[in-house]
Coordinates of C-alpha atoms (C1' of nucleotides) in Angstrom, one line a residue:
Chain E
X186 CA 0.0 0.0 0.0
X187 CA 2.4 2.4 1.2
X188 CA 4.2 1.4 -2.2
X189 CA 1.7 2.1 -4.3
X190 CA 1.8 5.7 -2.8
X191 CA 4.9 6.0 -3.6
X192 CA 5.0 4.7 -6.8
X193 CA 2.5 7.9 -7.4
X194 CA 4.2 10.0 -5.9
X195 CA 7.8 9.3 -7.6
X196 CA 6.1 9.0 -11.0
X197 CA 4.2 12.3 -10.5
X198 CA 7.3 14.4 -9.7
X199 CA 8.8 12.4 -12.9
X200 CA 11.4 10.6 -10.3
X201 CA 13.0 7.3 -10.8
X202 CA 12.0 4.2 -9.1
X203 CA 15.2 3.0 -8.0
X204 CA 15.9 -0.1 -5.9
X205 CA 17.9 2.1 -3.3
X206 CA 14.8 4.3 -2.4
X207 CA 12.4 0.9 -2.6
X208 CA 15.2 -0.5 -0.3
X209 CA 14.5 2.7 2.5
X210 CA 11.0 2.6 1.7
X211 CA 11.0 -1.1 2.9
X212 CA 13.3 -0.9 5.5
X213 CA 11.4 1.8 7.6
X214 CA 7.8 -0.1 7.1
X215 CA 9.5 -3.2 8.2
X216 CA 8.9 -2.2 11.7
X217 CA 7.1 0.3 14.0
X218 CA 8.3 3.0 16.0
X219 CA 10.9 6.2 15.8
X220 CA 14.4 6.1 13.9
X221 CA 17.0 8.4 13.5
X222 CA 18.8 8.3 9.6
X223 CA 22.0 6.9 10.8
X224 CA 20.4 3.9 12.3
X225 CA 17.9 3.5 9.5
X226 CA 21.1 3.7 6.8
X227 CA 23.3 1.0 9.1
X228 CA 20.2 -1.5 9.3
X229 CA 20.1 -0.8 5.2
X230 CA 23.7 -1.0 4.9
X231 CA 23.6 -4.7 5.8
X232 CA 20.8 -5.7 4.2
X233 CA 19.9 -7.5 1.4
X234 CA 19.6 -4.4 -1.4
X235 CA 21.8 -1.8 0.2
X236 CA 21.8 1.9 -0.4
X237 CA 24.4 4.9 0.7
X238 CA 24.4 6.9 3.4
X239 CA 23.9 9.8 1.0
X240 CA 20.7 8.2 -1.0
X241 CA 19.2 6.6 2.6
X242 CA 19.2 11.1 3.6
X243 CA 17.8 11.7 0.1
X244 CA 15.1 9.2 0.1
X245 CA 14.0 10.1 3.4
X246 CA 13.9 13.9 2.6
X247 CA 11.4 12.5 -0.4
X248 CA 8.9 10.4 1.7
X249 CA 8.5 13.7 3.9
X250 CA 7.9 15.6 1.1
X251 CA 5.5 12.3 0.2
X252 CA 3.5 11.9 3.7
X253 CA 4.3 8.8 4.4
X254 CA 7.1 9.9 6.6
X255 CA 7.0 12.1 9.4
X256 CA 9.4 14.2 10.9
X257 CA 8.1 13.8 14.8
X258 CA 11.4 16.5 16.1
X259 CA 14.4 17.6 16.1
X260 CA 16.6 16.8 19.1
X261 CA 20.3 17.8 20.1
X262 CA 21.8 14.7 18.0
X263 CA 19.6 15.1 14.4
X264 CA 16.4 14.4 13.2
X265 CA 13.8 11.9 14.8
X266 CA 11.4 10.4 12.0
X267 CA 8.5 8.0 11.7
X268 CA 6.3 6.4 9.3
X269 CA 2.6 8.3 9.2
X270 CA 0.9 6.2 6.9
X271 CA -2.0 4.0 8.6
X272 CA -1.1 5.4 11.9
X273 CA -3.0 7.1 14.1
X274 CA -2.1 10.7 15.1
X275 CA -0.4 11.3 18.3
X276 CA 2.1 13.7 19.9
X277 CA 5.1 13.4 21.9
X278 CA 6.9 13.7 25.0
X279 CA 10.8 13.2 24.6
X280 CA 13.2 13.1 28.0
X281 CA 15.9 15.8 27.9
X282 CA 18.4 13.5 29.8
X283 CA 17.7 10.2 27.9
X284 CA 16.3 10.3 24.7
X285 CA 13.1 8.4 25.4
X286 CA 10.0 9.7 23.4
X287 CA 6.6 8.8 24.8
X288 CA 3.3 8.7 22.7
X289 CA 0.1 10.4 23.6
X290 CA -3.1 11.1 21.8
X291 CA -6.2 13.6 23.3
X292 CA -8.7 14.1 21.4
X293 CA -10.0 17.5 23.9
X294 CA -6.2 19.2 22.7
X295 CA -7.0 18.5 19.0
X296 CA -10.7 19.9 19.4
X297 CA -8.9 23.1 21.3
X298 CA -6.5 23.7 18.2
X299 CA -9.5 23.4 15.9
X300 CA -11.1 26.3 17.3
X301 CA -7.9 28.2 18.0
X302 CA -7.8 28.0 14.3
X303 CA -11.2 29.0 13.8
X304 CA -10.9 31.9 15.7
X305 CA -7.7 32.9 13.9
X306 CA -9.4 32.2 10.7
X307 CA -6.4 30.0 9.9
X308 CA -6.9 26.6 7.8
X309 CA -4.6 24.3 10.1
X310 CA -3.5 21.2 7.7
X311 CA -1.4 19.8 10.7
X312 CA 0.0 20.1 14.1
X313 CA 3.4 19.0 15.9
X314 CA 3.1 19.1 19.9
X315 CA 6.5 18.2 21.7
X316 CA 6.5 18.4 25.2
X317 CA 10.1 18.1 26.6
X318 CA 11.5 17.5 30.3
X319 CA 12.5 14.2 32.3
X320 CA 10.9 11.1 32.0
X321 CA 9.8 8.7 34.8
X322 CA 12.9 7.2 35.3
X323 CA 15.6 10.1 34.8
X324 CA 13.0 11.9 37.1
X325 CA 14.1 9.3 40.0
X326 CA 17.9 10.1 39.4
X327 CA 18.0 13.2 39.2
X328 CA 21.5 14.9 38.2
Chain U
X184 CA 15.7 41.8 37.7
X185 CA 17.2 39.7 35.6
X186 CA 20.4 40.7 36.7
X187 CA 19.5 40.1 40.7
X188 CA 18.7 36.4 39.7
X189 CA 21.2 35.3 38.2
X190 CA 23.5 36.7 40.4
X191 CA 21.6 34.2 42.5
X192 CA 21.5 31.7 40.4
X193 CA 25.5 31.5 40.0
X194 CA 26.1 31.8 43.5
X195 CA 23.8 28.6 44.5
X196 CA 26.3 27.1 42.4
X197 CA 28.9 27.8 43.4
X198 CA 30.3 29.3 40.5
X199 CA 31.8 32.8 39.4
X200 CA 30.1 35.3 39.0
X201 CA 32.5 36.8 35.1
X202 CA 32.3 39.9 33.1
X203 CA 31.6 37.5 30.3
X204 CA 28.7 35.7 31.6
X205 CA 27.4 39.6 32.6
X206 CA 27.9 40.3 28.8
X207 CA 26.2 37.9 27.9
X208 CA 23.4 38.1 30.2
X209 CA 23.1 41.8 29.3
X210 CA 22.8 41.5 25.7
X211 CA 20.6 39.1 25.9
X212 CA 18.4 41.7 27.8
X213 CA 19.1 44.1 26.2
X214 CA 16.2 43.2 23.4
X215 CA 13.2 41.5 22.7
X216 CA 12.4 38.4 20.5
X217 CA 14.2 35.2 18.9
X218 CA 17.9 35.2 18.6
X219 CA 20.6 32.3 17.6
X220 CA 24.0 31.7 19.4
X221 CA 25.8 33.1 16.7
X222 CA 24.0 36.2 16.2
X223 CA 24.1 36.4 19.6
X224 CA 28.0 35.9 19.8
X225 CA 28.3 38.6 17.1
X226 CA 26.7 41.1 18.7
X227 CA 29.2 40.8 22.0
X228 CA 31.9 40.8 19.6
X229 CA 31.4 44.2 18.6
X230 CA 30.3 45.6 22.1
X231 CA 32.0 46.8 25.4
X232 CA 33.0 44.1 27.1
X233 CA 33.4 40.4 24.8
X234 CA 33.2 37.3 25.3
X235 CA 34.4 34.3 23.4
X236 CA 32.4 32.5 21.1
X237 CA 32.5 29.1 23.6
X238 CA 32.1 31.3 26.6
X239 CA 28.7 32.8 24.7
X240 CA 27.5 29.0 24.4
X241 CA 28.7 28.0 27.8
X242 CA 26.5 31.0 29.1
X243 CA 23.4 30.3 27.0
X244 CA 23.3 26.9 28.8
X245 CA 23.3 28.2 32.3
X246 CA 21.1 31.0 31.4
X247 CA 18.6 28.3 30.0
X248 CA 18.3 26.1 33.4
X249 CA 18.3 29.0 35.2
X250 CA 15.0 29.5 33.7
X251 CA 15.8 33.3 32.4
X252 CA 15.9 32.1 28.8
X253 CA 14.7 29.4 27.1
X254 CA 15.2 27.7 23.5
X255 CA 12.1 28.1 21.6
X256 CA 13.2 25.5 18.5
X257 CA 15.7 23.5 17.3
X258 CA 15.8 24.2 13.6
X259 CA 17.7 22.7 10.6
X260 CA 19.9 25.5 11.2
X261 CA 20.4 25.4 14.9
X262 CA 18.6 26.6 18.3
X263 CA 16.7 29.5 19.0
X264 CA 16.0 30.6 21.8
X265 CA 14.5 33.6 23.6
X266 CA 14.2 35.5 27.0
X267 CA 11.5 33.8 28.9
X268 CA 12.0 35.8 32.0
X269 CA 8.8 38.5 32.0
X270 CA 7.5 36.9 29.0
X271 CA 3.9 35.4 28.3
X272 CA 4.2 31.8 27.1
X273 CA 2.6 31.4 23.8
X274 CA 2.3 29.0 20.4
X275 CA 2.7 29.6 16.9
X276 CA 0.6 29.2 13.7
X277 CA 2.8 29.0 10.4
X278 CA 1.7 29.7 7.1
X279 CA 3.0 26.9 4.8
X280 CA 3.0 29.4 1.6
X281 CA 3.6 32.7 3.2
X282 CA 5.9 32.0 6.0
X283 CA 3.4 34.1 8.3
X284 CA 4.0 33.5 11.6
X285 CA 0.9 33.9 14.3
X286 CA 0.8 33.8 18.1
X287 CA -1.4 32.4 20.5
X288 CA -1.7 31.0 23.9
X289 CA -4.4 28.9 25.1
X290 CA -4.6 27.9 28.8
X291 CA -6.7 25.2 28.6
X292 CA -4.0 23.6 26.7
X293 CA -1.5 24.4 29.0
X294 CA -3.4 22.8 31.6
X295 CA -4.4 19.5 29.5
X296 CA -0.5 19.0 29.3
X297 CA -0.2 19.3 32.4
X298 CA -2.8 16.7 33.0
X299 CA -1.3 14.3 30.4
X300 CA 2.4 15.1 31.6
X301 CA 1.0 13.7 35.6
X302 CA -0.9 10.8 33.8
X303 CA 2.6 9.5 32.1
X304 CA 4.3 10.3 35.4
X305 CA 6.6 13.2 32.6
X306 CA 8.7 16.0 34.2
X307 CA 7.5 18.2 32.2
X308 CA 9.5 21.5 32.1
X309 CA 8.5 23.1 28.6
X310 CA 6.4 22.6 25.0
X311 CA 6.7 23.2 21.5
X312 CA 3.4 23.3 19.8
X313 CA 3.5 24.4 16.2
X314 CA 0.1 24.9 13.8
X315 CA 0.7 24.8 9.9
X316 CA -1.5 25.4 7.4
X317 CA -2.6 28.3 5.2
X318 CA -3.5 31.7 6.9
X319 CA -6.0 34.0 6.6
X320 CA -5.1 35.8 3.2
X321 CA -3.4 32.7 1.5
X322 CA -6.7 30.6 2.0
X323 CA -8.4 33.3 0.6
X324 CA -6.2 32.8 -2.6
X325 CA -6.2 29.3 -2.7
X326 CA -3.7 28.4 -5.8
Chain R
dA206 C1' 15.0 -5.0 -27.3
dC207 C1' 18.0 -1.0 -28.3
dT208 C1' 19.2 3.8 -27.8
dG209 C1' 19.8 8.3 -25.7
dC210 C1' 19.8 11.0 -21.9
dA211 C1' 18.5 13.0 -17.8
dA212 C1' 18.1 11.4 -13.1
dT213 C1' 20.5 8.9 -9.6
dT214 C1' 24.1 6.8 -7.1
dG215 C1' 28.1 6.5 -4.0
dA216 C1' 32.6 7.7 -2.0
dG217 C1' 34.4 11.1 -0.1
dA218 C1' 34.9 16.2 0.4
dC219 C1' 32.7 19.8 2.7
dT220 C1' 29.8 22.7 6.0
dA221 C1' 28.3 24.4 10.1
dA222 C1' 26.7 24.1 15.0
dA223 C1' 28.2 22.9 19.1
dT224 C1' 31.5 20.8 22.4
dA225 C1' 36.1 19.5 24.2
dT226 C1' 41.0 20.6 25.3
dC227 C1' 44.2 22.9 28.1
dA228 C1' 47.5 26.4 29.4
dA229 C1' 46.9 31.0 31.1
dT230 C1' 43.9 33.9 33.7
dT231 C1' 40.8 35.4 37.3
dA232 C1' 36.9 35.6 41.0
dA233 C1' 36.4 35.1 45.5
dA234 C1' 37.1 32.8 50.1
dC235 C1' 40.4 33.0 53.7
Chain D
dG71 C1' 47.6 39.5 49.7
dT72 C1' 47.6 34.5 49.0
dT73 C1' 45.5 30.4 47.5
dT74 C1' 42.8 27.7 44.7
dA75 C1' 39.4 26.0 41.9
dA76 C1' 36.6 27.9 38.3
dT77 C1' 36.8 30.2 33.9
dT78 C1' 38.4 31.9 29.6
dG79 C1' 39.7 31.7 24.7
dA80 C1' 42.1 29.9 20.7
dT81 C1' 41.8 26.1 18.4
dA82 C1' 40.9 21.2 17.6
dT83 C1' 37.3 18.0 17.3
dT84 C1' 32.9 16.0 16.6
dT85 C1' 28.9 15.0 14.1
dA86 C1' 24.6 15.5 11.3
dG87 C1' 23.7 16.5 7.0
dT88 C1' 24.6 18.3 2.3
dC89 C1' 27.4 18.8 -1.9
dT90 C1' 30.4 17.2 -5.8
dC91 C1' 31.0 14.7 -9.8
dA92 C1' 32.3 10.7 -12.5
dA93 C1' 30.0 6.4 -13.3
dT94 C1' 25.7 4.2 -13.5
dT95 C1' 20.9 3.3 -14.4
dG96 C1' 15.8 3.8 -15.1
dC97 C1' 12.8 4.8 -18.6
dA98 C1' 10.6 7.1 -22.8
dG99 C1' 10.7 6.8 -27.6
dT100 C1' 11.6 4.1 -31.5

DNA sequence: ACTGCAATTGAGACTAAATATCAATTAAAC
DNA sequence: GTTTAATTGATATTTAGTCTCAATTGCAGT
């Protein structure tokens, strides 16, 4: 599915299909969950079509551009991404001292930004909330 | 003000109270609004008393957990940050086709994070919520 | 299937933000 | 004033991400 997608989406910008970005594109809807570029090109680098560190940045810049990828922030070491397709929107809380990002959904903040953009007469197409500070277990040992 | 606690903040420190880190401190003050390190480190450069580009960093980072200023966003380009000290929290709107930027606060928000941040047992200390979409004019003009 | 060609790739050079190093300096406690 | 640990600044280093460019490859037209 999320191939097709991209097969559109390639062929409408009048890109080439190229193994290396199917290689990326299958690599991150292999699994679940949040990656960071260098991680997703060393898990591409040793499978079993590979592609450079170079294209995996390139393809990844594309299936933002495409929707299928989200950018969820951008911490102190790079970018954090995830896939967006066929998953439900959520928001984020990532831990200052540890890196670990926690997922949370309410449905009373998105109906609160809906009206903020009413009021504002502003069309909002989409959202990105980050709350940041320590999470249960940093909180515990603290310094 | 600002002045007075940081002054306070150094000293519960234990650490030294510089002409730098006053330099620093004071230009920072000495405006309102978003400003990056470097522009930051430019501006003391050029004034009465300088301070190094590290010891501008080293600075921003106590100034930031003392609470006086805080980093809005990380960008592609780097951290922004801004004097928090005095200043009304608030959120942004971004036009995706004008680049117009709109602020807002909402406190029933605030306090749903809050709410959520307790539920997931989350220290939190600060948020980043951005809204994009098309603005007032540029929906007006759609295409 | 063959051809032509613009898009793409990959290795490594490059950029830029931010941190680390460390000898010389300095704030501040006594 | 002396002592001492913190701080500074010039520079080196780190690291995420982009750029370069010759070699390669997908694909449209025939």
């Amino acid at each position: 599915m999320e191939n097709k997608i991209f097969r559109n989406f390639i062929s409408n910008k009048g890109l080439k299909l190229t193994k290396e970005r199917l290689a990326v594109l299958n690599e991150i809807f292999s699994f679940r969950g949040h990656f960071e570029p260098e991680q997703l090109y060393l898990r591409i680098k040793d499978s079993e079509i590979k592609a450079s560190r170079a294209s995996v940045y390139r393809t990844l810049n594309l299936l933002v551009e495409s929707g299928l990828v989200g950018k969820v922030a951008r911490t102190e070491k790079g970018n954090v991404y995830e896939q967006t397709f066929g998953q439900e929107h959520h928001d984020h809380m990532i831990c200052d001292r540890c890196g670990a990002i926690i997922e949370f959904c309410s449905q009373k903040i998105e109906n609160l930004q809906d009206e903020l953009c009413k009021k504002n007469n502003f069309d909002g197409t989409s959202h990105n909330l980050v709350i940041r500070g320590l999470c249960k277990k940093c909180k515990r040992t603290k310094r």
